[in-house]
């Protein structure tokens, strides 16, 4: 079992997110604790009113919405009743047993998991502290529940969980509400992936057809450090109305994104050698002639390759998104041989060698026959010329009775030439 505890400022946002999942058939409300009514009788306004009865008791508590996720391994066979027992036990042990909370079973990914919504404002107006709750309580409770319920053991939240695979699907404009699609993807990427710059963050988001935009440099939004999210079509173009980061539950604003950079840089170090090996294997074990070939081979290894281009279409960098380790790397961070420049030079060299080989093809059978015929024709012509030369009558035949006459004519030509020479003198 892998757990996750998040705090936010919008109970309404958390409710809308889970209720929308219920409407699309991707989730089901399986438990309503301390609501005084059956699940089937509760409407959205009833659920929201119950939480607001507590949150208004402490106006100073800005972060009063608690979102808890319990993830289980695919091998765990859990019915709704068992999930209810686990949820109740967990909430009691972390100190939220007397709080109203809702438990939703999500069915949009391959592994079982539940989402729990509650508030940390108690009936007397005091807050339940969640500071260091993961270190002081959650880890021990998680291990105990795994043993008591016979769950598959998983690593701690600070390590890679045993639950593999991508937990969200790429956004398709018009398939679901834009806000819901963006929220699902942004939440999962912020939670699970290790990126160290906005460009790397965008590289992951692009894998799910979403982009984070600060606006043009020098614009009012850029200067005020604003951020909006939008869905991308299959060609990478923005479609639909962009959503402000500040309007999404969890507030995935620029400051929160940047706060991840330093810690992620340390977390991804242990995965550098692994992705280098996969890249080396791809380049050595396959016939790769182009960027498309390279990307296709690595996609089979669950690694996305994004070549970055400037406004003129010139490639200036490459980013690798390893969905296995949830790490993002610029090519130059892995080494010169993995940079965009090195790859493009490699692809160009391969294509050059291929073209040279193509310009010197192995002669076909027909070519050989034609060559042999030409050779035979040339030889026949040579033989014919030789016979003609042998049979040709010579200019001077010493045995002929006309030999003296020819000799005399030569003398006349010689004397004529001498006379001409004398005249020129």
Short mmCIF file of C-alpha atoms in Angstrom, two decimals:
data_model
loop_
_atom_site.label_atom_id
_atom_site.label_comp_id
_atom_site.label_asym_id
_atom_site.label_seq_id
_atom_site.Cartn_x
_atom_site.Cartn_y
_atom_site.Cartn_z
CA UNK A 1 0.00 0.00 0.00
CA UNK A 2 1.21 3.49 -0.87
CA UNK A 3 -0.30 6.55 0.84
CA UNK A 4 -0.42 10.22 -0.01
CA UNK A 5 -1.72 13.12 2.15
CA UNK A 6 -2.30 16.55 0.62
CA UNK A 7 -3.75 19.74 2.05
CA UNK A 8 -5.59 22.42 0.10
CA UNK A 9 -7.81 25.46 0.39
CA UNK A 10 -10.88 24.29 -1.52
CA UNK A 11 -13.21 21.60 -0.22
CA UNK A 12 -15.52 22.45 -3.10
CA UNK A 13 -12.76 21.73 -5.62
CA UNK A 14 -12.03 18.30 -4.12
CA UNK A 15 -15.72 17.44 -4.07
CA UNK A 16 -16.23 18.52 -7.68
CA UNK A 17 -13.25 16.48 -8.82
CA UNK A 18 -14.48 13.26 -7.23
CA UNK A 19 -18.16 13.83 -8.07
CA UNK A 20 -17.25 14.36 -11.72
CA UNK A 21 -15.43 11.03 -11.63
CA UNK A 22 -18.63 9.45 -10.33
CA UNK A 23 -20.66 11.01 -13.17
CA UNK A 24 -18.33 9.60 -15.83
CA UNK A 25 -18.34 6.15 -14.20
CA UNK A 26 -14.68 6.33 -13.18
CA UNK A 27 -15.39 6.40 -9.43
CA UNK A 28 -17.97 5.39 -6.84
CA UNK A 29 -18.76 6.82 -3.41
CA UNK A 30 -18.48 3.86 -1.04
CA UNK A 31 -18.53 5.50 2.41
CA UNK A 32 -19.83 8.70 4.07
CA UNK A 33 -18.63 8.98 7.67
CA UNK A 34 -20.44 11.30 10.13
CA UNK A 35 -22.94 12.60 7.58
CA UNK A 36 -26.10 11.28 9.25
CA UNK A 37 -27.62 9.95 6.04
CA UNK A 38 -27.35 7.08 3.59
CA UNK A 39 -25.04 7.52 0.62
CA UNK A 40 -27.92 7.41 -1.84
CA UNK A 41 -29.68 10.27 -0.07
CA UNK A 42 -26.72 12.65 -0.12
CA UNK A 43 -26.53 15.32 -2.80
CA UNK A 44 -23.53 17.51 -3.59
CA UNK A 45 -24.93 20.45 -1.59
CA UNK A 46 -25.41 18.18 1.44
CA UNK A 47 -21.80 17.05 1.35
CA UNK A 48 -20.47 20.56 0.91
CA UNK A 49 -22.69 21.98 3.69
CA UNK A 50 -21.46 19.34 6.15
CA UNK A 51 -17.84 20.33 5.64
CA UNK A 52 -18.59 24.06 5.68
CA UNK A 53 -20.28 23.68 9.08
CA UNK A 54 -16.79 23.01 10.42
CA UNK A 55 -14.59 25.22 8.21
CA UNK A 56 -16.50 28.41 9.21
CA UNK A 57 -15.58 27.71 12.84
CA UNK A 58 -11.95 28.63 12.11
CA UNK A 59 -11.53 31.41 9.55
CA UNK A 60 -7.79 31.55 10.20
CA UNK A 61 -7.30 28.03 8.85
CA UNK A 62 -6.67 28.76 5.17
CA UNK A 63 -5.62 25.20 4.29
CA UNK A 64 -8.56 23.24 5.65
CA UNK A 65 -9.23 20.68 2.88
CA UNK A 66 -7.51 17.31 3.32
CA UNK A 67 -7.11 14.91 0.40
CA UNK A 68 -5.84 11.41 1.20
CA UNK A 69 -5.07 8.69 -1.36
CA UNK A 70 -4.53 5.03 -0.52
CA UNK A 71 -3.05 3.03 -3.43
CA UNK A 72 -2.87 -0.74 -3.54
CA UNK A 73 -1.00 -3.23 -5.67
CA UNK A 74 -2.69 -4.85 -8.67
CA UNK A 75 -2.43 -8.22 -6.93
CA UNK A 76 -4.55 -7.00 -4.00
CA UNK A 77 -8.10 -8.27 -4.49
CA UNK A 78 -10.20 -5.75 -2.58
CA UNK A 79 -13.97 -5.55 -2.50
CA UNK A 80 -15.83 -2.36 -1.50
CA UNK A 81 -16.45 -3.67 2.03
CA UNK A 82 -12.75 -4.36 2.65
CA UNK A 83 -11.83 -0.93 1.29
CA UNK A 84 -14.32 0.62 3.74
CA UNK A 85 -12.71 -1.17 6.69
CA UNK A 86 -9.20 -0.12 5.61
CA UNK A 87 -10.33 3.52 5.16
CA UNK A 88 -11.98 3.68 8.60
CA UNK A 89 -8.98 2.03 10.33
CA UNK A 90 -6.54 4.38 8.63
CA UNK A 91 -8.52 7.53 9.47
CA UNK A 92 -8.90 6.55 13.11
CA UNK A 93 -5.19 5.82 13.52
CA UNK A 94 -4.05 9.16 12.04
CA UNK A 95 -6.49 11.03 14.30
CA UNK A 96 -9.37 11.78 11.87
CA UNK A 97 -11.81 9.11 13.06
CA UNK A 98 -14.29 11.67 14.47
CA UNK A 99 -14.15 13.91 11.42
CA UNK A 100 -16.71 13.74 8.60
CA UNK A 101 -15.08 12.14 5.57
CA UNK A 102 -16.08 10.72 2.20
CA UNK A 103 -14.42 7.69 0.57
CA UNK A 104 -14.42 7.31 -3.21
CA UNK A 105 -13.20 4.18 -4.98
CA UNK A 106 -11.57 5.20 -8.27
CA UNK A 107 -11.65 2.80 -11.20
CA UNK A 108 -9.82 4.76 -13.90
CA UNK A 109 -6.47 2.96 -13.57
CA UNK A 110 -5.36 -0.66 -13.35
CA UNK A 111 -4.53 -0.76 -9.62
CA UNK A 112 -7.10 -0.38 -6.79
CA UNK A 113 -7.07 2.95 -4.97
CA UNK A 114 -9.37 5.16 -2.90
CA UNK A 115 -9.59 8.92 -2.36
CA UNK A 116 -10.67 10.29 1.02
CA UNK A 117 -11.94 13.86 1.49
CA UNK A 118 -12.13 15.49 4.91
CA UNK A 119 -11.28 18.67 6.83
CA UNK A 120 -8.83 19.21 9.66
CA UNK A 121 -11.12 21.69 11.48
CA UNK A 122 -12.76 19.98 14.45
CA UNK A 123 -16.13 20.58 16.11
CA UNK A 124 -14.56 22.93 18.67
CA UNK A 125 -12.85 24.98 15.98
CA UNK A 126 -9.36 23.66 16.65
CA UNK A 127 -7.27 22.29 13.82
CA UNK A 128 -5.77 18.82 13.60
CA UNK A 129 -2.11 19.33 12.75
CA UNK A 130 -0.89 17.42 9.73
CA UNK A 131 2.67 18.74 10.02
CA UNK A 132 5.08 15.79 9.71
CA UNK A 133 2.12 13.41 9.83
CA UNK A 134 3.74 11.29 7.13
CA UNK A 135 6.90 10.77 9.20
CA UNK A 136 5.40 10.51 12.67
CA UNK A 137 2.23 8.49 11.98
CA UNK A 138 1.56 7.49 8.41
CA UNK A 139 4.58 5.25 7.82
CA UNK A 140 3.98 3.06 10.88
CA UNK A 141 0.23 2.86 10.22
CA UNK A 142 0.78 1.93 6.58
CA UNK A 143 3.12 -0.94 7.48
CA UNK A 144 0.72 -2.20 10.16
CA UNK A 145 -2.28 -2.17 7.79
CA UNK A 146 -0.32 -4.08 5.16
CA UNK A 147 0.27 -6.90 7.63
CA UNK A 148 -3.22 -6.89 9.17
CA UNK A 149 -5.08 -6.95 5.86
CA UNK A 150 -2.61 -9.14 3.99
CA UNK A 151 -1.75 -6.44 1.45
CA UNK A 152 1.18 -6.57 -0.96
CA UNK A 153 4.08 -4.69 0.61
CA UNK A 154 5.23 -1.50 -1.06
CA UNK A 155 8.14 0.83 -0.53
CA UNK A 156 7.73 4.05 1.39
CA UNK A 157 6.60 7.26 -0.28
CA UNK A 158 10.18 8.45 -0.35
CA UNK A 159 11.09 5.57 -2.66
CA UNK A 160 9.62 4.32 -5.91
CA UNK A 161 6.40 2.39 -5.21
CA UNK A 162 5.84 -1.09 -6.54
CA UNK A 163 2.75 0.13 -8.31
CA UNK A 164 3.97 0.66 -11.88
CA UNK A 165 2.44 2.27 -14.95
CA UNK A 166 1.06 5.69 -15.70
CA UNK A 167 -1.94 6.56 -13.54
CA UNK A 168 -3.53 9.02 -15.97
CA UNK A 169 -4.38 8.95 -19.66
CA UNK A 170 -3.48 11.69 -22.18
CA UNK A 171 -6.09 14.40 -22.45
CA UNK A 172 -8.42 14.40 -25.46
CA UNK A 173 -10.13 17.71 -26.04
CA UNK A 174 -13.91 17.37 -25.77
CA UNK A 175 -13.81 13.88 -24.23
CA UNK A 176 -14.10 15.21 -20.68
CA UNK A 177 -14.41 18.69 -19.16
CA UNK A 178 -11.18 20.60 -19.81
CA UNK A 179 -10.69 21.58 -16.16
CA UNK A 180 -11.10 17.99 -14.97
CA UNK A 181 -8.70 16.58 -17.57
CA UNK A 182 -6.03 19.17 -16.79
CA UNK A 183 -6.40 18.79 -13.03
CA UNK A 184 -6.02 15.00 -13.18
CA UNK A 185 -2.85 15.19 -15.26
CA UNK A 186 -1.20 18.12 -13.48
CA UNK A 187 -1.85 16.56 -10.05
CA UNK A 188 -0.32 13.23 -11.10
CA UNK A 189 2.74 14.85 -12.73
CA UNK A 190 3.47 17.13 -9.76
CA UNK A 191 3.09 14.21 -7.40
CA UNK A 192 5.00 11.48 -9.23
CA UNK A 193 7.57 12.93 -11.67
CA UNK A 194 11.05 14.30 -10.97
CA UNK A 195 11.73 17.39 -13.10
CA UNK A 196 14.15 20.24 -12.41
CA UNK A 197 12.96 23.05 -14.70
CA UNK A 198 9.80 24.41 -16.25
CA UNK A 199 10.95 23.03 -19.62
CA UNK A 200 11.27 19.53 -18.14
CA UNK A 201 7.89 19.94 -16.43
CA UNK A 202 6.38 20.83 -19.78
CA UNK A 203 8.09 17.86 -21.42
CA UNK A 204 6.19 15.52 -19.06
CA UNK A 205 2.92 17.40 -19.49
CA UNK A 206 3.27 17.20 -23.29
CA UNK A 207 3.32 13.40 -22.98
CA UNK A 208 -0.25 13.77 -21.70
CA UNK A 209 -1.28 16.48 -24.22
CA UNK A 210 -1.12 19.34 -21.72
CA UNK A 211 1.10 22.43 -21.55
CA UNK A 212 1.95 25.00 -18.86
CA UNK A 213 2.36 28.50 -20.26
CA UNK A 214 3.83 31.60 -18.57
CA UNK A 215 2.96 33.87 -21.47
CA UNK A 216 5.32 35.83 -23.70
CA UNK A 217 8.46 37.13 -22.00
CA UNK A 218 7.87 40.73 -20.99
CA UNK A 219 4.10 40.31 -20.91
CA UNK A 220 2.06 41.26 -17.87
CA UNK A 221 1.37 37.61 -17.00
CA UNK A 222 5.05 36.72 -17.30
CA UNK A 223 6.15 39.62 -15.10
CA UNK A 224 3.58 38.68 -12.45
CA UNK A 225 4.72 35.03 -12.57
CA UNK A 226 1.36 33.81 -13.77
CA UNK A 227 0.74 30.33 -15.18
CA UNK A 228 -2.05 28.82 -17.27
CA UNK A 229 -2.65 25.26 -18.43
CA UNK A 230 -4.11 24.20 -21.77
CA UNK A 231 -4.83 21.00 -23.69
CA UNK A 232 -2.79 20.20 -26.81
CA UNK A 233 -4.03 18.54 -29.99
CA UNK A 234 -2.15 15.78 -31.84
CA UNK A 235 0.03 18.39 -33.57
CA UNK A 236 1.02 20.07 -30.30
CA UNK A 237 -1.22 23.12 -30.78
CA UNK A 238 -3.28 24.58 -27.95
CA UNK A 239 -7.01 23.95 -28.12
CA UNK A 240 -9.85 25.20 -25.94
CA UNK A 241 -9.81 27.82 -23.23
CA UNK A 242 -6.69 27.84 -20.97
CA UNK A 243 -7.22 27.34 -17.23
CA UNK A 244 -5.51 29.52 -14.62
CA UNK A 245 -3.27 27.53 -12.30
CA UNK A 246 -4.62 29.42 -9.30
CA UNK A 247 -8.17 28.26 -10.09
CA UNK A 248 -7.33 24.54 -9.91
CA UNK A 249 -7.60 22.55 -6.70
CA UNK A 250 -4.19 22.20 -5.09
CA UNK A 251 -3.00 25.49 -6.69
CA UNK A 252 -0.36 24.17 -9.14
CA UNK A 253 1.01 27.71 -9.61
CA UNK A 254 4.54 28.56 -10.75
CA UNK A 255 5.90 28.91 -7.21
CA UNK A 256 4.71 25.42 -6.30
CA UNK A 257 6.18 23.94 -9.49
CA UNK A 258 9.55 25.64 -8.90
CA UNK A 259 9.59 24.44 -5.29
CA UNK A 260 9.98 20.89 -6.64
CA UNK A 261 13.17 21.54 -8.64
CA UNK A 262 15.83 21.27 -5.92
CA UNK A 263 14.47 18.14 -4.27
CA UNK A 264 13.84 16.41 -7.60
CA UNK A 265 17.44 16.98 -8.67
CA UNK A 266 18.60 14.83 -5.75
CA UNK A 267 15.87 12.18 -6.17
CA UNK A 268 16.62 11.44 -9.81
CA UNK A 269 20.39 10.95 -9.39
CA UNK A 270 20.04 7.27 -8.63
CA UNK A 271 18.27 6.70 -11.97
CA UNK A 272 20.87 8.29 -14.28
CA UNK A 273 22.82 5.08 -14.97
CA UNK A 274 19.61 3.18 -15.69
CA UNK A 275 18.37 5.52 -18.41
CA UNK A 276 21.86 5.78 -19.93
CA UNK A 277 21.94 2.02 -20.33
CA UNK A 278 18.54 2.00 -22.03
CA UNK A 279 19.65 4.71 -24.44
CA UNK A 280 22.89 2.85 -25.20
CA UNK A 281 20.99 -0.39 -25.81
CA UNK A 282 18.58 1.39 -28.14
CA UNK A 283 21.38 2.94 -30.19
CA UNK A 284 23.49 -0.23 -30.31
CA UNK A 285 20.83 -2.89 -30.77
CA UNK A 286 18.61 -1.33 -33.45
CA UNK A 287 19.00 0.13 -36.93
CA UNK A 288 18.23 3.77 -36.20
CA UNK A 289 18.36 6.15 -39.16
CA UNK A 290 16.28 9.09 -37.95
CA UNK A 291 14.71 10.88 -34.98
CA UNK A 292 11.47 8.99 -35.65
CA UNK A 293 13.22 5.61 -35.43
CA UNK A 294 14.96 6.64 -32.22
CA UNK A 295 11.72 7.82 -30.59
CA UNK A 296 9.83 4.68 -31.65
CA UNK A 297 12.43 2.32 -30.19
CA UNK A 298 12.48 4.14 -26.84
CA UNK A 299 8.69 4.42 -26.71
CA UNK A 300 8.61 0.62 -26.52
CA UNK A 301 10.78 0.96 -23.41
CA UNK A 302 8.24 3.41 -21.92
CA UNK A 303 10.54 6.38 -22.49
CA UNK A 304 9.33 9.52 -24.23
CA UNK A 305 11.75 11.55 -26.38
CA UNK A 306 10.94 15.23 -26.97
CA UNK A 307 13.12 17.19 -29.41
CA UNK A 308 12.90 20.89 -28.56
CA UNK A 309 12.68 23.43 -31.39
CA UNK A 310 12.96 27.22 -31.56
CA UNK A 311 10.59 29.54 -33.42
CA UNK A 312 12.30 28.84 -36.73
CA UNK A 313 11.93 25.08 -36.34
CA UNK A 314 15.59 24.44 -35.56
CA UNK A 315 16.25 21.65 -33.04
CA UNK A 316 18.32 22.87 -30.11
CA UNK A 317 17.77 20.23 -27.42
CA UNK A 318 16.30 16.89 -26.43
CA UNK A 319 14.49 15.79 -23.25
CA UNK A 320 13.93 12.21 -22.09
CA UNK A 321 10.89 11.30 -19.98
CA UNK A 322 11.34 7.91 -18.30
CA UNK A 323 7.87 6.78 -17.27
CA UNK A 324 9.38 3.78 -15.45
CA UNK A 325 11.36 5.78 -12.88
CA UNK A 326 9.24 8.96 -13.35
CA UNK A 327 12.43 10.92 -14.08
CA UNK A 328 13.01 13.66 -16.64
CA UNK A 329 16.46 14.45 -18.07
CA UNK A 330 17.85 16.87 -20.62
CA UNK A 331 20.17 15.08 -23.03
CA UNK A 332 23.14 17.25 -22.07
CA UNK A 333 22.63 16.33 -18.38
CA UNK A 334 23.25 12.68 -19.24
CA UNK A 335 26.36 13.35 -21.33
CA UNK A 336 27.44 14.79 -24.69
CA UNK A 337 26.69 11.58 -26.56
CA UNK A 338 23.00 11.85 -25.55
CA UNK A 339 22.57 15.50 -26.56
CA UNK A 340 20.48 16.61 -29.54
CA UNK A 341 23.59 17.69 -31.46
CA UNK A 342 25.29 14.30 -31.04
CA UNK A 343 22.15 12.41 -32.04
CA UNK A 344 21.52 14.52 -35.13
CA UNK A 345 25.15 14.10 -36.19
CA UNK A 346 24.81 10.35 -35.69
CA UNK A 347 21.62 10.14 -37.74
CA UNK A 348 23.19 12.25 -40.50
CA UNK A 349 26.29 10.01 -40.66
CA UNK A 350 24.18 6.87 -40.86
CA UNK A 351 22.09 8.31 -43.68
CA UNK A 352 25.27 9.35 -45.54
CA UNK A 353 26.70 5.82 -45.33
CA UNK A 354 23.38 4.38 -46.48
CA UNK A 355 23.26 6.72 -49.49
CA UNK A 356 26.84 5.84 -50.49
CA UNK A 357 26.01 2.16 -50.32
CA UNK A 358 22.91 2.78 -52.44
CA UNK A 359 24.97 4.62 -55.09
CA UNK A 360 27.18 1.50 -55.58
CA UNK A 361 24.66 -1.31 -55.90
CA UNK A 362 25.52 -4.98 -56.49
CA UNK A 363 25.09 -5.73 -60.24
CA UNK A 364 21.89 -7.56 -61.07
CA UNK A 365 21.68 -10.63 -63.35
CA UNK A 366 20.40 -8.48 -66.22
CA UNK A 367 23.28 -6.04 -65.74
CA UNK A 368 25.75 -8.93 -65.86
CA UNK A 369 24.19 -10.29 -69.08
CA UNK A 370 24.32 -6.87 -70.73
CA UNK A 371 27.92 -6.46 -69.69
CA UNK A 372 28.82 -9.88 -71.13
CA UNK A 373 27.00 -9.07 -74.39
CA UNK A 374 28.83 -5.76 -74.69
CA UNK A 375 32.15 -7.46 -74.02
CA UNK A 376 31.40 -10.08 -76.69
CA UNK A 377 30.43 -7.37 -79.21
CA UNK A 378 33.66 -5.48 -78.54
CA UNK A 379 35.73 -8.67 -78.98
CA UNK A 380 33.94 -9.50 -82.26
CA UNK A 381 34.60 -5.98 -83.54
CA UNK A 382 38.27 -6.31 -82.64
CA UNK A 383 38.55 -9.63 -84.49
CA UNK A 384 36.83 -8.13 -87.60
CA UNK A 385 39.18 -5.15 -87.65
CA UNK A 386 42.16 -7.50 -87.36
CA UNK A 387 41.08 -9.57 -90.39
CA UNK A 388 40.49 -6.43 -92.43
CA UNK A 389 43.95 -5.21 -91.54
CA UNK A 390 45.58 -8.54 -92.56
CA UNK A 391 43.74 -8.69 -95.89
CA UNK A 392 44.21 -5.00 -96.75
CA UNK A 393 46.52 -4.37 -99.81
CA UNK A 394 49.68 -2.52 -98.76
CA UNK A 395 50.52 0.90 -100.21
CA UNK A 396 53.89 -0.37 -101.53
CA UNK A 397 54.47 -3.91 -102.83
CA UNK A 398 58.11 -4.56 -103.84
CA UNK A 399 57.04 -7.55 -105.96
CA UNK A 400 54.61 -5.55 -108.07
CA UNK A 401 55.61 -4.40 -111.55
CA UNK A 402 54.24 -1.00 -110.64
CA UNK A 403 56.73 -0.52 -107.86
CA UNK A 404 59.15 1.67 -109.89
CA UNK A 405 56.30 3.93 -111.00
CA UNK A 406 55.27 4.65 -107.47
CA UNK A 407 58.85 5.30 -106.54
CA UNK A 408 59.21 7.71 -109.48
CA UNK A 409 56.09 9.61 -108.43
CA UNK A 410 57.56 10.09 -104.97
CA UNK A 411 60.66 11.61 -106.51
CA UNK A 412 58.52 14.02 -108.52
CA UNK A 413 56.72 15.12 -105.36
CA UNK A 414 60.02 15.59 -103.66
CA UNK A 415 61.43 17.72 -106.51
CA UNK A 416 58.25 19.76 -106.62
CA UNK A 417 58.63 20.51 -102.94
CA UNK A 418 62.25 21.55 -103.53
CA UNK A 419 61.19 23.89 -106.35
CA UNK A 420 58.67 25.52 -104.08
CA UNK A 421 61.33 25.92 -101.46
CA UNK A 422 63.68 27.56 -103.97
CA UNK A 423 60.99 29.96 -105.05
CA UNK A 424 60.39 31.05 -101.42
CA UNK A 425 64.07 31.83 -101.06
#
